[in-house]
mmCIF file of N, CA and C in Angstrom:
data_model
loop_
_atom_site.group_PDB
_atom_site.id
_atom_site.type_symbol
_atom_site.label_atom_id
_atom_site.label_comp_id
_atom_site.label_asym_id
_atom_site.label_seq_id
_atom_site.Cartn_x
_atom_site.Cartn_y
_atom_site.Cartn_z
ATOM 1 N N UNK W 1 -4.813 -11.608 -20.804
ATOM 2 C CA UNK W 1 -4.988 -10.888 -19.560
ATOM 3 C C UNK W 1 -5.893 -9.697 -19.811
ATOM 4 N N UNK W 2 -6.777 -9.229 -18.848
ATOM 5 C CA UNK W 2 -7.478 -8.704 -18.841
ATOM 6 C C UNK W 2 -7.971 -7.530 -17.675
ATOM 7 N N UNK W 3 -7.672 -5.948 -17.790
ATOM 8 C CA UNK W 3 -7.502 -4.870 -16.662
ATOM 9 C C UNK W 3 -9.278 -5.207 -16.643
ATOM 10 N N UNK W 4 -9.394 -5.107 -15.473
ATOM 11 C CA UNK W 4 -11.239 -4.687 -14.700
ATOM 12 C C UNK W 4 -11.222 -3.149 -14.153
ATOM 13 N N UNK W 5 -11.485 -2.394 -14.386
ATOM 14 C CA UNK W 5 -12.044 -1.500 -13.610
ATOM 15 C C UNK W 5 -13.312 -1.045 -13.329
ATOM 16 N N UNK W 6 -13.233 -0.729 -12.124
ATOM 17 C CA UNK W 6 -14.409 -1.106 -11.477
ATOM 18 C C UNK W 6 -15.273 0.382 -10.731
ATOM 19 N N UNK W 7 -16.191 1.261 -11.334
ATOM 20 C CA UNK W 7 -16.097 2.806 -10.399
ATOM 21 C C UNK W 7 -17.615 1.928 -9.699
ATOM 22 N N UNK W 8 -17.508 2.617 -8.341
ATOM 23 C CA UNK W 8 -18.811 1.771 -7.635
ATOM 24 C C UNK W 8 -18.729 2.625 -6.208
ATOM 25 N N UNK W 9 -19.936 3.103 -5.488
ATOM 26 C CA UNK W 9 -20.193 3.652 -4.414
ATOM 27 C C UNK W 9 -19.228 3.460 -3.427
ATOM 28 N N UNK W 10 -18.655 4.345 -2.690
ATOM 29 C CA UNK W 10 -17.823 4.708 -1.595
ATOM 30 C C UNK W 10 -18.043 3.585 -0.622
ATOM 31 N N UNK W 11 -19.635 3.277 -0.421
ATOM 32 C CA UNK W 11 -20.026 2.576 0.848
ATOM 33 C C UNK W 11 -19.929 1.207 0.526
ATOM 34 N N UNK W 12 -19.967 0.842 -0.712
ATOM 35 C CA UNK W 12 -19.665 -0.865 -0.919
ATOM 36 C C UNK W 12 -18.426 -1.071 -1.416
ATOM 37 N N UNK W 13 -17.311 -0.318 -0.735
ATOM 38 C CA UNK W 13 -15.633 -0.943 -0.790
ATOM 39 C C UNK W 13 -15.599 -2.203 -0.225
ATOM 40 N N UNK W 14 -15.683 -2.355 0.677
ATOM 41 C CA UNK W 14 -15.649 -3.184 1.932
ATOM 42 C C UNK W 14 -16.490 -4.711 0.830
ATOM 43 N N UNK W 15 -17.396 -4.529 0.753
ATOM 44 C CA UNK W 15 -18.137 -5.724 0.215
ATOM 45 C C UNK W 15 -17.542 -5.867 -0.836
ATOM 46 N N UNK W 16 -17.277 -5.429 -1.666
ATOM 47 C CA UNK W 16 -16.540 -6.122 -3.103
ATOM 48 C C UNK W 16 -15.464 -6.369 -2.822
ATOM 49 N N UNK W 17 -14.636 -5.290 -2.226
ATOM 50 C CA UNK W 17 -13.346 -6.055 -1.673
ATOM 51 C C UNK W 17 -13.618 -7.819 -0.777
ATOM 52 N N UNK W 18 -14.167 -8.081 0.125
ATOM 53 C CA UNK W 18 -14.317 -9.396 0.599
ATOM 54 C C UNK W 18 -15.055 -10.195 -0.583
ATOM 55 N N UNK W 19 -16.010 -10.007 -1.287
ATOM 56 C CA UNK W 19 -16.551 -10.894 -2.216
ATOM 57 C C UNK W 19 -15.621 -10.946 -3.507
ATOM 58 N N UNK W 20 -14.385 -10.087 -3.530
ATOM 59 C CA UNK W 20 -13.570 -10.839 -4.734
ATOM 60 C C UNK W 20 -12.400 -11.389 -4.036
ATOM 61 N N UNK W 21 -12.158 -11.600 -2.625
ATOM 62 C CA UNK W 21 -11.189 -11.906 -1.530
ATOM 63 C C UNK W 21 -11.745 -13.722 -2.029
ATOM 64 N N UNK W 22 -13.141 -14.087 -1.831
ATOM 65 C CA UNK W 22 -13.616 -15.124 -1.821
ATOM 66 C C UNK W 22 -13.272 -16.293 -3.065
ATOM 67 N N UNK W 23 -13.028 -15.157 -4.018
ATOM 68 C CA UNK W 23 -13.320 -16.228 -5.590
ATOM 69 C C UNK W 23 -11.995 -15.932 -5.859
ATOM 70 N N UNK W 24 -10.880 -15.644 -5.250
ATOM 71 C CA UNK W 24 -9.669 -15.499 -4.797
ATOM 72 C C UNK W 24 -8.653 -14.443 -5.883
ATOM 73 N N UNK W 25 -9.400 -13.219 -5.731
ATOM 74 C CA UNK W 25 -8.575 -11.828 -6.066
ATOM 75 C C UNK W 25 -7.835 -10.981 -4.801
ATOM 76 N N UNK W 26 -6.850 -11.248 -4.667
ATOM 77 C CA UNK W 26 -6.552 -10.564 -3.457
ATOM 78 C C UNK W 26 -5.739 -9.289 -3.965
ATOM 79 N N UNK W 27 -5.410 -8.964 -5.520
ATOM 80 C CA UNK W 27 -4.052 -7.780 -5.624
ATOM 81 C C UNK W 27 -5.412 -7.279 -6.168
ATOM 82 N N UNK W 28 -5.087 -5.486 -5.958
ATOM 83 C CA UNK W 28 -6.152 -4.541 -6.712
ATOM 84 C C UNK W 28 -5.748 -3.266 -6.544
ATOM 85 N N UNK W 29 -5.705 -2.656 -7.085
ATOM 86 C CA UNK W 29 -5.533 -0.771 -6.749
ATOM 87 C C UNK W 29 -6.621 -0.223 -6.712
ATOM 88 N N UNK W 30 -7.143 0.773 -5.429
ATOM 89 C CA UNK W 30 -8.343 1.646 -5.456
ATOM 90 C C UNK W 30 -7.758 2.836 -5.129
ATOM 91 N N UNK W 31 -8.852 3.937 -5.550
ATOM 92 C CA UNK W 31 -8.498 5.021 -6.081
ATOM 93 C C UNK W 31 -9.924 5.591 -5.538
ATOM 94 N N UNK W 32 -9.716 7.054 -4.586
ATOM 95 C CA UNK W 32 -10.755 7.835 -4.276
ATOM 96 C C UNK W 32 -10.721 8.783 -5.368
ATOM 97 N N UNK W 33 -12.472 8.937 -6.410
ATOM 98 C CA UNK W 33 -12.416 9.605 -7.480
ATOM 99 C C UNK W 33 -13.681 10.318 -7.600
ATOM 100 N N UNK W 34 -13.916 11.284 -8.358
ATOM 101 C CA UNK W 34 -15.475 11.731 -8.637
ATOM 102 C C UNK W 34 -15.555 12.386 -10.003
ATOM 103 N N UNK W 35 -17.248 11.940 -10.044
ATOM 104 C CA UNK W 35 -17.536 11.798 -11.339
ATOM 105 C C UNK W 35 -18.789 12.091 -11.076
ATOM 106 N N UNK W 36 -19.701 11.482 -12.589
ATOM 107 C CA UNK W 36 -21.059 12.187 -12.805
ATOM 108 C C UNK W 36 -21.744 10.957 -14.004
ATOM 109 N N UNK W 37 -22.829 10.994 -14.305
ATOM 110 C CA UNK W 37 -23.330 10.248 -15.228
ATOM 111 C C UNK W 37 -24.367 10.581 -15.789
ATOM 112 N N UNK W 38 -25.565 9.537 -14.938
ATOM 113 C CA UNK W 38 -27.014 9.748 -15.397
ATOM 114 C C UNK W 38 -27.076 10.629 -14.145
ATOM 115 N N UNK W 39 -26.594 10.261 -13.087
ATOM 116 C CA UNK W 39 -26.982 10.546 -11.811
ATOM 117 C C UNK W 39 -26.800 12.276 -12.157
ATOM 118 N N UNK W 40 -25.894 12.887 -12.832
ATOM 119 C CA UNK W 40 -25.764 14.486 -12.461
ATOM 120 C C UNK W 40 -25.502 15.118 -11.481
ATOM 121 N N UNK W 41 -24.996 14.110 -10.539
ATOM 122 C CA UNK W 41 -25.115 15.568 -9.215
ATOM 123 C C UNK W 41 -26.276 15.273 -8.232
ATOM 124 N N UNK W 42 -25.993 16.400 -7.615
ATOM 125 C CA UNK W 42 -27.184 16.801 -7.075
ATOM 126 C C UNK W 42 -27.223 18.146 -6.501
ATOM 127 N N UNK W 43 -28.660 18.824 -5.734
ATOM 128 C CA UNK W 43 -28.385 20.199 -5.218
ATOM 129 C C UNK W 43 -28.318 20.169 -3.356
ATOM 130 N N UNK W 44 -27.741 20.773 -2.893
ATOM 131 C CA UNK W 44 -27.363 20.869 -1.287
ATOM 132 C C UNK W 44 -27.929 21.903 -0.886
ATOM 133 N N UNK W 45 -27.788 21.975 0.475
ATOM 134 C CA UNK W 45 -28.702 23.140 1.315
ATOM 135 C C UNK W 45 -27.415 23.555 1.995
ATOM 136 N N UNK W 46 -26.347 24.704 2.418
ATOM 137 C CA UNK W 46 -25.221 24.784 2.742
ATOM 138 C C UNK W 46 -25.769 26.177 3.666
ATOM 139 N N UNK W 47 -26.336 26.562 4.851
ATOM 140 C CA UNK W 47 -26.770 27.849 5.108
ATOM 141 C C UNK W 47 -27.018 28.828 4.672
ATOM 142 N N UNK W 48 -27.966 28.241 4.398
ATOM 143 C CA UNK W 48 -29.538 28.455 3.624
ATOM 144 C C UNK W 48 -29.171 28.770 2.315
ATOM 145 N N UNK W 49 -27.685 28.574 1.339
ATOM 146 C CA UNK W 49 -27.949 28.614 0.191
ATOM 147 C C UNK W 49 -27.432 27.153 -0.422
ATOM 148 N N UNK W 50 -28.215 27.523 -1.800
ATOM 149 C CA UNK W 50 -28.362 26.334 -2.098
ATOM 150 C C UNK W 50 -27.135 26.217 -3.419
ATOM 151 N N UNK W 51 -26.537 24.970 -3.175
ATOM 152 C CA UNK W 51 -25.556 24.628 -4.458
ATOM 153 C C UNK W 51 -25.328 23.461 -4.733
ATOM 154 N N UNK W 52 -25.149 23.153 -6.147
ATOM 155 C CA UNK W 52 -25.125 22.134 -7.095
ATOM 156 C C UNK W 52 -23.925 21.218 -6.831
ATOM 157 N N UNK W 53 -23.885 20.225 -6.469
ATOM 158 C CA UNK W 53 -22.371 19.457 -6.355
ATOM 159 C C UNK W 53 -22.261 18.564 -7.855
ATOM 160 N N UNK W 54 -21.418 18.642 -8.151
ATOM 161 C CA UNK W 54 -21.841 18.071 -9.874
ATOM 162 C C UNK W 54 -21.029 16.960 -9.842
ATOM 163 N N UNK W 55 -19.812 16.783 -9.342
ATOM 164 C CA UNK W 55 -18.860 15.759 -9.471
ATOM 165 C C UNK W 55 -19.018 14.895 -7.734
ATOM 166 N N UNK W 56 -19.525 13.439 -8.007
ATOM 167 C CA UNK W 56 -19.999 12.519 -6.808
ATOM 168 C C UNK W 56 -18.767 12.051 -6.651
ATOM 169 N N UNK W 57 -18.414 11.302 -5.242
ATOM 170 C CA UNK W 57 -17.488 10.439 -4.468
ATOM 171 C C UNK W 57 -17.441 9.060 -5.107
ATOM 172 N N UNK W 58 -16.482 8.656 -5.541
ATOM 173 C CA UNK W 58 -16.545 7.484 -5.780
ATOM 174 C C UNK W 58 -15.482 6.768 -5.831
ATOM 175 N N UNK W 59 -15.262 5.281 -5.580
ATOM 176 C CA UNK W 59 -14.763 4.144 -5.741
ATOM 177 C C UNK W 59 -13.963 4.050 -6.947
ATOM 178 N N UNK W 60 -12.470 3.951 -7.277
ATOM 179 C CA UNK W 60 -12.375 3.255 -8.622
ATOM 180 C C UNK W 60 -11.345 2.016 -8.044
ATOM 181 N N UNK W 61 -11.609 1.139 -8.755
ATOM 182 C CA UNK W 61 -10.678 -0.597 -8.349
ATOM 183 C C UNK W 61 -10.240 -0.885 -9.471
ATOM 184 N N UNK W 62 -9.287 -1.440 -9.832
ATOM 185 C CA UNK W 62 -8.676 -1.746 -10.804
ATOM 186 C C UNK W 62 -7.862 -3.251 -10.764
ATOM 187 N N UNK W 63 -7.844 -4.273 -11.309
ATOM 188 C CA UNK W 63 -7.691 -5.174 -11.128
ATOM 189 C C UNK W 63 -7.353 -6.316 -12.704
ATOM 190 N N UNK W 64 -5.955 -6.507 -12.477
ATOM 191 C CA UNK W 64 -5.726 -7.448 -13.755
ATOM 192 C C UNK W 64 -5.747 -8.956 -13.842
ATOM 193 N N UNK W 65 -6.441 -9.821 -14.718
ATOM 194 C CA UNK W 65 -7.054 -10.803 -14.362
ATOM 195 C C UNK W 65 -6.497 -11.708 -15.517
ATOM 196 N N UNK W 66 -6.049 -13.206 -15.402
ATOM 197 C CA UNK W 66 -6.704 -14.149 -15.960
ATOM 198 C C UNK W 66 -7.839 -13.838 -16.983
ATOM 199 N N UNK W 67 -8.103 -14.168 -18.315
ATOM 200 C CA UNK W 67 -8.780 -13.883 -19.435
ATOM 201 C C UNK W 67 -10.187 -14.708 -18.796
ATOM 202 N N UNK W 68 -9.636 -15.900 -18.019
ATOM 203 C CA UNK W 68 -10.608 -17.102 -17.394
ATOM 204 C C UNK W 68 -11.223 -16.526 -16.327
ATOM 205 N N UNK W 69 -10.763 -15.557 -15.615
ATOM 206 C CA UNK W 69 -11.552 -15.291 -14.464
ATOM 207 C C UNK W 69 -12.244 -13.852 -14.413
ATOM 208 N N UNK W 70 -12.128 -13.167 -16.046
ATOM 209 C CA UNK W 70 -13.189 -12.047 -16.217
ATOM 210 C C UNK W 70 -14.736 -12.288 -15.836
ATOM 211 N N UNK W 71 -15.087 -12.936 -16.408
ATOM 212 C CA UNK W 71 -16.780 -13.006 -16.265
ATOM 213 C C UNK W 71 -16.932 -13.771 -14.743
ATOM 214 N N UNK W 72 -16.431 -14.204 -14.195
ATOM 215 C CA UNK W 72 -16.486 -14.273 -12.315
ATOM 216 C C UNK W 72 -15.867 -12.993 -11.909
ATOM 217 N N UNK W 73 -15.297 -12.131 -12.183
ATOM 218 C CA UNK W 73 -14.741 -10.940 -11.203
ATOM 219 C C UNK W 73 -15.987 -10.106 -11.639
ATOM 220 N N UNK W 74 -16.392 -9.984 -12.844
ATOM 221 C CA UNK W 74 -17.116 -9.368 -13.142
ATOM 222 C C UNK W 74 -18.415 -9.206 -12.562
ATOM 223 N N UNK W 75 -19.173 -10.328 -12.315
ATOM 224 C CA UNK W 75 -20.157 -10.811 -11.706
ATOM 225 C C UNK W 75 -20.125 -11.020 -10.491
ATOM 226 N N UNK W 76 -19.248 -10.743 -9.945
ATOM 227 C CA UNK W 76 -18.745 -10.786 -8.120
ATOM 228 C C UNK W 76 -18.885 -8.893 -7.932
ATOM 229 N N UNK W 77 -18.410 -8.299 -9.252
ATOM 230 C CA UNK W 77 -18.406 -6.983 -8.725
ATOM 231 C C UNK W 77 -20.141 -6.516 -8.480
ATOM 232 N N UNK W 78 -20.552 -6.947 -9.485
ATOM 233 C CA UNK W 78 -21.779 -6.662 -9.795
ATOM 234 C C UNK W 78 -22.932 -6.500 -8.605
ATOM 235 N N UNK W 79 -23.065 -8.303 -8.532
ATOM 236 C CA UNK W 79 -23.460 -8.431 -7.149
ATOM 237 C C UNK W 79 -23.254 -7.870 -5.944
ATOM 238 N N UNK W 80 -21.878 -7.524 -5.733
ATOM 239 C CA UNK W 80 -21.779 -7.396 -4.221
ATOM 240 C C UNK W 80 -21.895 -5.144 -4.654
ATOM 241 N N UNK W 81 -21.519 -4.668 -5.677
ATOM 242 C CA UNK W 81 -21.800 -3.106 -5.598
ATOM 243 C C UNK W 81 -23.488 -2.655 -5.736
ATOM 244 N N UNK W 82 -24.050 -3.814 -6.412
ATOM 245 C CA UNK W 82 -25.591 -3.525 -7.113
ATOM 246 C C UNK W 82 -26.217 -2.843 -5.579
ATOM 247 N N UNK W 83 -27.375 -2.000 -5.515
ATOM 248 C CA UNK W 83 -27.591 -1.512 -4.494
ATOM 249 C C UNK W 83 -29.685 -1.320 -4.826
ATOM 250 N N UNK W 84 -29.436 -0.871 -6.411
ATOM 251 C CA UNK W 84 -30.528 -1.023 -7.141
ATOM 252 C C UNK W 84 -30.851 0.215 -7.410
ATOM 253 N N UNK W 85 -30.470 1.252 -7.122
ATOM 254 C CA UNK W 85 -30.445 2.595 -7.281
ATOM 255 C C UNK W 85 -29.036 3.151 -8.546
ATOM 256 N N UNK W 86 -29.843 4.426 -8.740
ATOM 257 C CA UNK W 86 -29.072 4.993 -9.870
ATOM 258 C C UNK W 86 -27.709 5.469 -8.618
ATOM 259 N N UNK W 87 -26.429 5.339 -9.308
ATOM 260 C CA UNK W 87 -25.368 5.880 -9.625
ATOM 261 C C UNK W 87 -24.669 4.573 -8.947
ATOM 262 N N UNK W 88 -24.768 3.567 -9.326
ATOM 263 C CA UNK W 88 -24.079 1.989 -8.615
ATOM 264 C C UNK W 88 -22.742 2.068 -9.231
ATOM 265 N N UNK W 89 -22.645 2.510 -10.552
ATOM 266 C CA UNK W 89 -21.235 2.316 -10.920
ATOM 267 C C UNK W 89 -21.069 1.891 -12.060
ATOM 268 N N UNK W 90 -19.721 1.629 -12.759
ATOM 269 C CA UNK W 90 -19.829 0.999 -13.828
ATOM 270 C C UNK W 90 -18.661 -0.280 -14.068
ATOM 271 N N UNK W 91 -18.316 -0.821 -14.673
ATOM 272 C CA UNK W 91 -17.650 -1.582 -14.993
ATOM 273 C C UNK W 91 -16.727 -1.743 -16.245
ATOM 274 N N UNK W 92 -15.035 -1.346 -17.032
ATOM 275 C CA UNK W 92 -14.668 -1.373 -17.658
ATOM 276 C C UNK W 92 -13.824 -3.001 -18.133
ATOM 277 N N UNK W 93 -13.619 -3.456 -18.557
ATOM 278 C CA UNK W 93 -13.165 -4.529 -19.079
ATOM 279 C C UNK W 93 -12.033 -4.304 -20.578
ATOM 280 N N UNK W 94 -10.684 -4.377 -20.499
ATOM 281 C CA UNK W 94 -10.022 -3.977 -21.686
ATOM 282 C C UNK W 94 -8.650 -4.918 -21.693
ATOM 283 N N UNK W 95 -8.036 -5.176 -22.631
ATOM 284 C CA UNK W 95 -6.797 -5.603 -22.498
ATOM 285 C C UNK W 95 -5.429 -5.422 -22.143
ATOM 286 N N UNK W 96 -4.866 -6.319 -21.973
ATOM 287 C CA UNK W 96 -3.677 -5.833 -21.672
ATOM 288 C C UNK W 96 -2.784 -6.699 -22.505
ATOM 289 N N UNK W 97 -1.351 -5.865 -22.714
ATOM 290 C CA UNK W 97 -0.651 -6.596 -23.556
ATOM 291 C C UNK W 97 0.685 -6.806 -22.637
ATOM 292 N N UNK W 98 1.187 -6.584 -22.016
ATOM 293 C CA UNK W 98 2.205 -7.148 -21.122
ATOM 294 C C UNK W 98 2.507 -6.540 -19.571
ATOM 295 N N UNK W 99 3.226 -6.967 -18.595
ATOM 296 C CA UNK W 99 2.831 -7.117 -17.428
ATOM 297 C C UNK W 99 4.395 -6.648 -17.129
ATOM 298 N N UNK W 100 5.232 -6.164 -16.052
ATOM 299 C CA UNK W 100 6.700 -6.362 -15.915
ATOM 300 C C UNK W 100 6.730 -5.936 -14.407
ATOM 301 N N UNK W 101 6.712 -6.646 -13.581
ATOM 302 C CA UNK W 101 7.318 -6.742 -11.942
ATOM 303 C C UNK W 101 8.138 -6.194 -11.921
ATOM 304 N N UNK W 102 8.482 -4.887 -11.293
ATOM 305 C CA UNK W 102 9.998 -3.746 -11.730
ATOM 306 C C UNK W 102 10.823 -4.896 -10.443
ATOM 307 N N UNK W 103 10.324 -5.119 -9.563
ATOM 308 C CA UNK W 103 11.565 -5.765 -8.679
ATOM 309 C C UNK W 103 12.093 -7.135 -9.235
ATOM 310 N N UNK W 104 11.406 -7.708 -9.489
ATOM 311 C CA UNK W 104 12.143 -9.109 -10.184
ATOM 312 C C UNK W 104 12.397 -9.079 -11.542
ATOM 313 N N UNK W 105 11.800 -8.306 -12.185
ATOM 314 C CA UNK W 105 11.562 -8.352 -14.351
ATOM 315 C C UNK W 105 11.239 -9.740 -14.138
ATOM 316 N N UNK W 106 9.681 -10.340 -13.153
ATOM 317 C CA UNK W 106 8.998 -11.399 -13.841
ATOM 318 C C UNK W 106 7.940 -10.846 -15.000
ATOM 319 N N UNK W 107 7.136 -11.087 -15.931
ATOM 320 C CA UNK W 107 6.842 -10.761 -16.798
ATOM 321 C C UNK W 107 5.291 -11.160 -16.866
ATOM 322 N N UNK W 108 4.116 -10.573 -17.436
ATOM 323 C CA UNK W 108 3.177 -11.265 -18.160
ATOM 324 C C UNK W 108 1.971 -11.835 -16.615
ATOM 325 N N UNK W 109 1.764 -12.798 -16.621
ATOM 326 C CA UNK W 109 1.349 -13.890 -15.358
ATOM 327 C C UNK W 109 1.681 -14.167 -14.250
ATOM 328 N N UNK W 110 3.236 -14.313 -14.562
ATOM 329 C CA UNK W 110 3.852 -14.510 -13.013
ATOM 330 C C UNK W 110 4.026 -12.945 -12.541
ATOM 331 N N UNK W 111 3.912 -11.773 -12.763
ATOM 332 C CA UNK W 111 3.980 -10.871 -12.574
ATOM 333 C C UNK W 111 3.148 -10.466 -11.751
ATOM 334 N N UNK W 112 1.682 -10.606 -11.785
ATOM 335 C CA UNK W 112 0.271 -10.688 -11.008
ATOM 336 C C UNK W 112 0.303 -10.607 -9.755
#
């Protein structure tokens, strides 16, 4: 099993959410977060002075997968966040070692 997380523009929730609805991910946790990268920020015009916003709006999704269906979630995120511009997002991929459904104690897979 395998956690995805996923940080990706505010405005393409909606699309990754339906394009991993399709290849049939329907459980996920998102998370309103901000951050910084290459992108840095940027500077604002706030009446008439000017200030630096350093930490951007962003997307985080999180999603535990089938070992088999990493490189399709992956490539579903890709596609549907890519925009082609700097600060699209990034993509984490890491393991997991066990799973536990607090309401049933199903375990592992069936847990999902």
């Amino acid at each position: 099993m395998k956690k995805i997380e996923a940080v990706i523009k505010p405005f393409k929730l909606e699309d990754v959410k339906d394009a991993l609805a399709e290849i049939g991910i329907t459980g996920m946790t998102v998370s309103e977060v901000k951050g910084y990268g290459r992108q840095k920020g940027h500077s604002e015009l706030y009446r008439g002075a000017e200030y630096v916003v350093d930490f951007l709006p962003k997307i985080k999704m999180e999603m535990v997968v089938d070992d088999a269906m990493v490189d399709s979630v992956v490539n579903t995120v890709v596609e549907a966040a890519r925009t082609g511009k700097i600060g699209d997002g990034k993509i984490f991929v890491s393991d997991i070692n066990k799973i536990v459904r607090i309401r049933t104690g199903e375990t592992d897979m069936e847990a999902i």
